[in-house]
mmCIF file of C-alpha atoms in Angstrom:
data_model
loop_
_atom_site.group_PDB
_atom_site.id
_atom_site.type_symbol
_atom_site.label_atom_id
_atom_site.label_comp_id
_atom_site.label_asym_id
_atom_site.label_seq_id
_atom_site.Cartn_x
_atom_site.Cartn_y
_atom_site.Cartn_z
ATOM 1 C CA MET A 1 -0.002 0.000 0.002
ATOM 2 C CA MET A 2 1.263 3.430 -0.881
ATOM 3 C CA THR A 3 2.382 5.747 1.920
ATOM 4 C CA VAL A 4 0.968 9.258 1.610
ATOM 5 C CA SER A 5 3.003 12.230 2.809
ATOM 6 C CA LEU A 6 0.887 15.037 4.193
ATOM 7 C CA ILE A 7 2.150 18.573 3.765
ATOM 8 C CA SER A 8 1.463 21.608 5.944
ATOM 9 C CA ALA A 9 0.831 24.674 3.779
ATOM 10 C CA PRO A 10 3.014 26.353 2.678
ATOM 11 C CA GLY A 11 4.848 23.122 2.075
ATOM 12 C CA ALA A 12 6.719 21.865 5.139
ATOM 13 C CA LEU A 13 6.806 18.067 5.305
ATOM 14 C CA ALA A 14 4.603 16.933 8.156
ATOM 15 C CA SER A 15 3.761 13.253 8.597
ATOM 16 C CA SER A 16 2.860 10.041 6.781
ATOM 17 C CA GLN A 17 -0.283 7.971 7.164
ATOM 18 C CA GLY A 18 -1.598 4.874 5.456
ATOM 19 C CA ALA A 19 -4.284 5.363 2.843
ATOM 20 C CA SER A 20 -7.957 4.632 3.383
ATOM 21 C CA ALA A 21 -11.014 5.094 1.224
ATOM 22 C CA VAL A 22 -12.400 8.536 0.542
ATOM 23 C CA ARG A 23 -14.547 8.521 -2.583
ATOM 24 C CA LEU A 24 -17.021 10.699 -4.420
ATOM 25 C CA ALA A 25 -20.563 10.824 -3.043
ATOM 26 C CA PRO A 26 -22.211 8.864 -1.673
ATOM 27 C CA VAL A 27 -19.753 8.574 1.192
ATOM 28 C CA GLN A 28 -20.078 7.458 4.782
ATOM 29 C CA GLN A 29 -20.233 10.077 7.505
ATOM 30 C CA GLN A 30 -16.641 10.510 8.709
ATOM 31 C CA ALA A 31 -17.139 13.173 11.305
ATOM 32 C CA SER A 32 -19.698 13.441 14.080
ATOM 33 C CA ASN A 33 -22.532 15.844 13.372
ATOM 34 C CA GLN A 34 -22.371 18.980 15.440
ATOM 35 C CA SER A 35 -25.564 20.738 16.418
ATOM 36 C CA ALA A 36 -25.959 24.243 15.087
ATOM 37 C CA SER A 37 -28.682 26.796 14.840
ATOM 38 C CA PRO A 38 -30.340 26.781 11.379
ATOM 39 C CA SER A 39 -29.466 30.453 11.039
ATOM 40 C CA ARG A 40 -25.799 29.562 11.214
ATOM 41 C CA LEU A 41 -25.808 26.791 8.615
ATOM 42 C CA PHE A 42 -24.333 28.305 5.492
ATOM 43 C CA THR A 43 -25.589 27.455 2.012
ATOM 44 C CA PRO A 44 -22.766 27.918 -0.527
ATOM 45 C CA VAL A 45 -22.971 30.918 -2.830
ATOM 46 C CA ILE A 46 -24.672 30.163 -6.132
ATOM 47 C CA HIS A 47 -23.021 31.811 -9.106
ATOM 48 C CA THR A 48 -25.579 33.458 -11.382
ATOM 49 C CA SER A 49 -23.492 33.016 -14.533
ATOM 50 C CA THR A 50 -23.587 29.863 -16.645
ATOM 51 C CA ARG A 51 -19.905 29.197 -15.890
ATOM 52 C CA ARG A 52 -19.212 26.104 -13.865
ATOM 53 C CA PHE A 53 -16.183 24.994 -11.855
ATOM 54 C CA LEU A 54 -14.664 21.564 -12.464
ATOM 55 C CA PHE A 55 -11.673 19.729 -11.038
ATOM 56 C CA ILE A 56 -9.173 17.109 -12.225
ATOM 57 C CA SER A 57 -5.640 16.037 -11.383
ATOM 58 C CA ASP A 58 -2.675 14.041 -12.677
ATOM 59 C CA THR A 59 -3.587 13.736 -16.347
ATOM 60 C CA HIS A 60 0.087 13.078 -17.250
ATOM 61 C CA PHE A 61 -0.633 13.765 -20.927
ATOM 62 C CA PHE A 62 2.073 12.288 -23.226
ATOM 63 C CA HIS A 63 3.630 10.321 -20.351
ATOM 64 C CA ALA A 64 4.164 6.967 -22.057
ATOM 65 C CA ASN A 65 5.939 5.347 -19.129
ATOM 66 C CA ILE A 66 2.969 5.826 -16.785
ATOM 67 C CA LEU A 67 1.273 3.000 -18.667
ATOM 68 C CA ARG A 68 3.996 0.684 -17.305
ATOM 69 C CA PHE A 69 3.838 1.824 -13.679
ATOM 70 C CA LYS A 70 2.682 -0.763 -11.142
ATOM 71 C CA ASP A 71 1.671 -0.550 -7.497
ATOM 72 C CA ASP A 72 3.024 -2.683 -4.664
ATOM 73 C CA THR A 73 0.683 -5.531 -5.605
ATOM 74 C CA GLY A 74 1.884 -5.627 -9.196
ATOM 75 C CA LYS A 75 -1.243 -4.017 -10.664
ATOM 76 C CA LEU A 76 -0.863 -1.390 -13.362
ATOM 77 C CA THR A 77 -1.499 2.153 -12.150
ATOM 78 C CA ARG A 78 -3.265 3.053 -15.391
ATOM 79 C CA PRO A 79 -4.464 -0.114 -17.151
ATOM 80 C CA GLY A 80 -6.489 -0.560 -20.315
ATOM 81 C CA PHE A 81 -4.607 1.635 -22.813
ATOM 82 C CA ALA A 82 -2.762 0.313 -25.859
ATOM 83 C CA ASP A 83 -0.478 3.353 -25.998
ATOM 84 C CA VAL A 84 -0.114 6.960 -24.857
ATOM 85 C CA THR A 85 -2.062 8.312 -27.855
ATOM 86 C CA GLU A 86 -5.103 6.259 -26.881
ATOM 87 C CA MET A 87 -4.738 7.518 -23.296
ATOM 88 C CA ASN A 88 -4.519 11.163 -24.405
ATOM 89 C CA GLU A 89 -7.486 10.880 -26.732
ATOM 90 C CA LEU A 90 -9.731 9.211 -24.153
ATOM 91 C CA MET A 91 -9.010 11.920 -21.585
ATOM 92 C CA LEU A 92 -9.597 14.580 -24.252
ATOM 93 C CA GLU A 93 -12.919 13.037 -25.203
ATOM 94 C CA ARG A 94 -14.174 12.757 -21.636
ATOM 95 C CA TRP A 95 -12.934 16.263 -20.772
ATOM 96 C CA ASN A 96 -14.825 17.784 -23.697
ATOM 97 C CA GLN A 97 -17.937 15.707 -22.985
ATOM 98 C CA THR A 98 -18.012 17.293 -19.523
ATOM 99 C CA VAL A 99 -16.593 20.811 -19.882
ATOM 100 C CA ARG A 100 -18.471 23.556 -21.709
ATOM 101 C CA LYS A 101 -17.146 26.722 -23.237
ATOM 102 C CA GLY A 102 -16.670 29.293 -20.457
ATOM 103 C CA ASP A 103 -16.366 26.704 -17.683
ATOM 104 C CA ARG A 104 -13.408 27.029 -15.291
ATOM 105 C CA VAL A 105 -11.342 23.876 -14.861
ATOM 106 C CA TYR A 106 -8.913 23.606 -11.952
ATOM 107 C CA HIS A 107 -6.130 21.182 -12.802
ATOM 108 C CA LEU A 108 -4.489 20.026 -9.566
ATOM 109 C CA GLY A 109 -1.107 19.290 -11.030
ATOM 110 C CA ASP A 110 1.083 16.932 -13.065
ATOM 111 C CA VAL A 111 -0.323 18.089 -16.364
ATOM 112 C CA PHE A 112 1.999 16.444 -18.898
ATOM 113 C CA MET A 113 5.340 14.757 -19.296
ATOM 114 C CA GLY A 114 6.684 14.634 -22.841
ATOM 115 C CA GLN A 115 7.538 16.797 -25.830
ATOM 116 C CA ARG A 116 6.524 20.426 -25.429
ATOM 117 C CA GLU A 117 5.730 20.759 -29.134
ATOM 118 C CA GLU A 118 3.160 17.962 -28.949
ATOM 119 C CA PHE A 119 1.629 19.392 -25.781
ATOM 120 C CA GLN A 120 1.336 22.871 -27.278
ATOM 121 C CA LYS A 121 -0.737 21.512 -30.164
ATOM 122 C CA PHE A 122 -2.851 19.281 -27.939
ATOM 123 C CA TRP A 123 -3.703 21.621 -25.049
ATOM 124 C CA PRO A 124 -5.995 24.047 -26.976
ATOM 125 C CA ARG A 125 -8.220 21.116 -27.909
ATOM 126 C CA LEU A 126 -9.370 20.911 -24.268
ATOM 127 C CA ALA A 127 -12.473 23.018 -23.572
ATOM 128 C CA GLY A 128 -12.821 25.645 -20.882
ATOM 129 C CA GLN A 129 -10.665 28.168 -19.066
ATOM 130 C CA LYS A 130 -7.951 26.457 -17.054
ATOM 131 C CA SER A 131 -6.251 27.275 -13.767
ATOM 132 C CA LEU A 132 -3.353 25.265 -12.364
ATOM 133 C CA ILE A 133 -2.530 24.122 -8.865
ATOM 134 C CA VAL A 134 1.051 23.068 -9.479
ATOM 135 C CA GLY A 135 2.212 19.494 -9.029
ATOM 136 C CA ASN A 136 5.623 18.057 -8.311
ATOM 137 C CA HIS A 137 6.191 17.138 -11.988
ATOM 138 C CA ASP A 138 5.086 20.453 -13.475
ATOM 139 C CA ASP A 139 7.530 22.833 -15.174
ATOM 140 C CA ILE A 140 6.255 25.938 -13.431
ATOM 141 C CA PRO A 141 8.134 28.593 -15.485
ATOM 142 C CA TYR A 142 7.055 26.983 -18.756
ATOM 143 C CA LEU A 143 3.413 26.464 -17.797
ATOM 144 C CA SER A 144 3.174 29.937 -16.219
ATOM 145 C CA LYS A 145 4.470 31.832 -19.255
ATOM 146 C CA GLY A 146 3.092 29.756 -22.100
ATOM 147 C CA GLY A 147 -0.491 31.038 -21.951
ATOM 148 C CA PHE A 148 -1.768 27.600 -20.960
ATOM 149 C CA PHE A 149 -3.455 28.675 -17.715
ATOM 150 C CA ARG A 150 -5.389 31.697 -16.553
ATOM 151 C CA LYS A 151 -3.765 31.397 -13.126
ATOM 152 C CA VAL A 152 -1.018 29.269 -11.592
ATOM 153 C CA GLN A 153 -1.091 28.769 -7.804
ATOM 154 C CA MET A 154 0.440 26.523 -5.169
ATOM 155 C CA TRP A 155 -2.937 25.959 -3.536
ATOM 156 C CA ARG A 156 -6.369 27.572 -3.561
ATOM 157 C CA LYS A 157 -9.030 27.978 -0.870
ATOM 158 C CA PHE A 158 -12.731 27.960 -1.730
ATOM 159 C CA THR A 159 -13.823 28.886 1.768
ATOM 160 C CA GLU A 160 -17.365 29.686 0.620
ATOM 161 C CA TYR A 161 -17.685 26.023 -0.355
ATOM 162 C CA GLY A 162 -15.526 24.525 2.388
ATOM 163 C CA LEU A 163 -12.794 23.342 0.019
ATOM 164 C CA MET A 164 -9.015 23.516 -0.112
ATOM 165 C CA LEU A 165 -7.322 22.632 -3.413
ATOM 166 C CA SER A 166 -3.769 21.255 -3.531
ATOM 167 C CA HIS A 167 -1.704 18.723 -5.421
ATOM 168 C CA VAL A 168 -0.331 16.721 -2.498
ATOM 169 C CA PRO A 169 -2.648 16.093 0.490
ATOM 170 C CA LEU A 170 -2.075 18.825 3.079
ATOM 171 C CA HIS A 171 -1.670 18.205 6.777
ATOM 172 C CA GLU A 172 -5.022 18.355 8.574
ATOM 173 C CA SER A 173 -3.771 21.251 10.699
ATOM 174 C CA SER A 174 -3.873 23.386 7.534
ATOM 175 C CA LEU A 175 -7.560 22.670 6.893
ATOM 176 C CA GLY A 176 -9.274 24.615 9.687
ATOM 177 C CA TRP A 177 -11.210 27.781 8.853
ATOM 178 C CA ARG A 178 -13.422 29.777 11.271
ATOM 179 C CA GLY A 179 -14.422 26.697 13.230
ATOM 180 C CA ASN A 180 -14.972 24.588 10.090
ATOM 181 C CA THR A 181 -12.877 21.898 8.443
ATOM 182 C CA LEU A 182 -12.152 22.337 4.759
ATOM 183 C CA LEU A 183 -12.241 19.315 2.489
ATOM 184 C CA ASN A 184 -8.795 18.932 0.929
ATOM 185 C CA VAL A 185 -9.367 18.152 -2.760
ATOM 186 C CA HIS A 186 -6.072 16.778 -4.065
ATOM 187 C CA GLY A 187 -4.306 14.513 -6.514
ATOM 188 C CA HIS A 188 -0.763 13.115 -6.582
ATOM 189 C CA ILE A 189 -1.537 9.578 -5.352
ATOM 190 C CA HIS A 190 -3.238 8.378 -8.549
ATOM 191 C CA HIS A 191 -5.336 5.216 -8.034
ATOM 192 C CA ASN A 192 -4.662 5.061 -4.275
ATOM 193 C CA ASP A 193 -7.239 6.069 -1.692
ATOM 194 C CA SER A 194 -6.894 9.316 0.229
ATOM 195 C CA PRO A 195 -5.473 9.301 3.779
ATOM 196 C CA PRO A 196 -7.986 9.121 6.642
ATOM 197 C CA GLY A 197 -9.719 12.406 7.311
ATOM 198 C CA PRO A 198 -11.115 15.310 5.245
ATOM 199 C CA TYR A 199 -9.543 14.364 1.913
ATOM 200 C CA LEU A 200 -10.794 13.628 -1.605
ATOM 201 C CA ASN A 201 -8.580 12.329 -4.395
ATOM 202 C CA VAL A 202 -9.500 13.615 -7.879
ATOM 203 C CA SER A 203 -6.624 11.997 -9.747
ATOM 204 C CA VAL A 204 -7.936 10.835 -13.123
ATOM 205 C CA GLU A 205 -7.695 7.176 -12.142
ATOM 206 C CA LYS A 206 -10.242 7.796 -9.340
ATOM 207 C CA ILE A 207 -12.736 9.864 -11.375
ATOM 208 C CA ASP A 208 -12.974 7.835 -14.591
ATOM 209 C CA TYR A 209 -10.701 10.292 -16.435
ATOM 210 C CA ARG A 210 -13.458 12.927 -16.386
ATOM 211 C CA PRO A 211 -13.450 16.318 -14.588
ATOM 212 C CA VAL A 212 -15.634 16.514 -11.466
ATOM 213 C CA GLU A 213 -18.152 19.313 -11.022
ATOM 214 C CA LEU A 214 -18.191 21.617 -7.993
ATOM 215 C CA ASP A 215 -21.638 20.446 -6.904
ATOM 216 C CA GLU A 216 -20.281 16.910 -6.467
ATOM 217 C CA LEU A 217 -17.464 18.183 -4.256
ATOM 218 C CA ILE A 218 -19.848 20.249 -2.124
ATOM 219 C CA GLU A 219 -22.127 17.228 -1.685
ATOM 220 C CA THR A 220 -19.192 15.045 -0.717
ATOM 221 C CA ARG A 221 -17.808 17.648 1.681
ATOM 222 C CA ASN A 222 -21.126 18.148 3.453
ATOM 223 C CA SER A 223 -21.721 14.374 3.664
ATOM 224 C CA MET A 224 -18.345 13.922 5.329
ATOM 225 C CA LEU A 225 -18.126 17.016 7.507
ATOM 226 C CA GLY A 226 -21.600 18.544 7.778
ATOM 227 C CA PRO A 227 -22.744 21.964 6.570
ATOM 228 C CA LEU A 228 -20.493 24.970 6.996
ATOM 229 C CA ASN A 229 -21.171 26.750 10.278
ATOM 230 C CA MET A 230 -20.884 30.497 9.799
ATOM 231 C CA PRO A 231 -22.464 33.634 11.378
ATOM 232 C CA SER A 232 -23.146 35.445 8.079
ATOM 233 C CA LEU A 233 -22.073 35.756 4.456
ATOM 234 C CA SER A 234 -20.063 38.865 5.363
ATOM 235 C CA VAL A 235 -17.210 36.786 6.807
ATOM 236 C CA ILE A 236 -16.406 35.055 3.528
ATOM 237 C CA GLU A 237 -12.822 35.715 2.536
ATOM 238 C CA SER A 238 -12.666 36.001 -1.221
ATOM 239 C CA GLU A 239 -9.122 35.199 -2.366
ATOM 240 C CA ASP A 240 -9.434 36.321 -5.991
ATOM 241 C CA ASP A 241 -12.020 37.132 -8.623
ATOM 242 C CA ASP A 242 -13.009 33.558 -9.396
#
């Protein structure tokens, strides 16, 4: 079984824990329900535009060797593909089946590994506006300056939805916010389950190679941790213009 290293933002190595299952809804309740006045239970902000937010991680476009990677039991990490072209095209197809023009896609790192010229031709075929949460295999200067992403960040808080985006799972001490626990939406560990606690793995191997919509993450977060408990909308800390 893979060992998962948890990182305390902004990046200090913290501890390692064995992996356990955290999957997309429906999920089992993993935290005890806390009583709260109905007036303090916060319903996430609903955007009035038609733009949606979607999330995906660890596509590894053009990474031929990933098709040979095996876990500790000898199983292929990414089975079922004849070659890297078939892998790329399937992810492209499922991305464009899910993402509409104007949607915002957060890629949580490890975008591609291969020839830049091939990637430059391929990337515009993917629908939507893209933002990057950088992964350990990403060439940050190249991806930042090449016009591939609207924004490039180390991590991103969606406090209004109770979410924290990162590539590697963050230490749980980094996930508190105004008496609430943020769900750490992450990648990095591919087909392995997230560590115990408020974590959700959106590596492509765990989400059928298809970006996940924000509503699914909110449902999963609230199933695991309960509704956000907040005094009023005025305390929301908007981190950028997303």
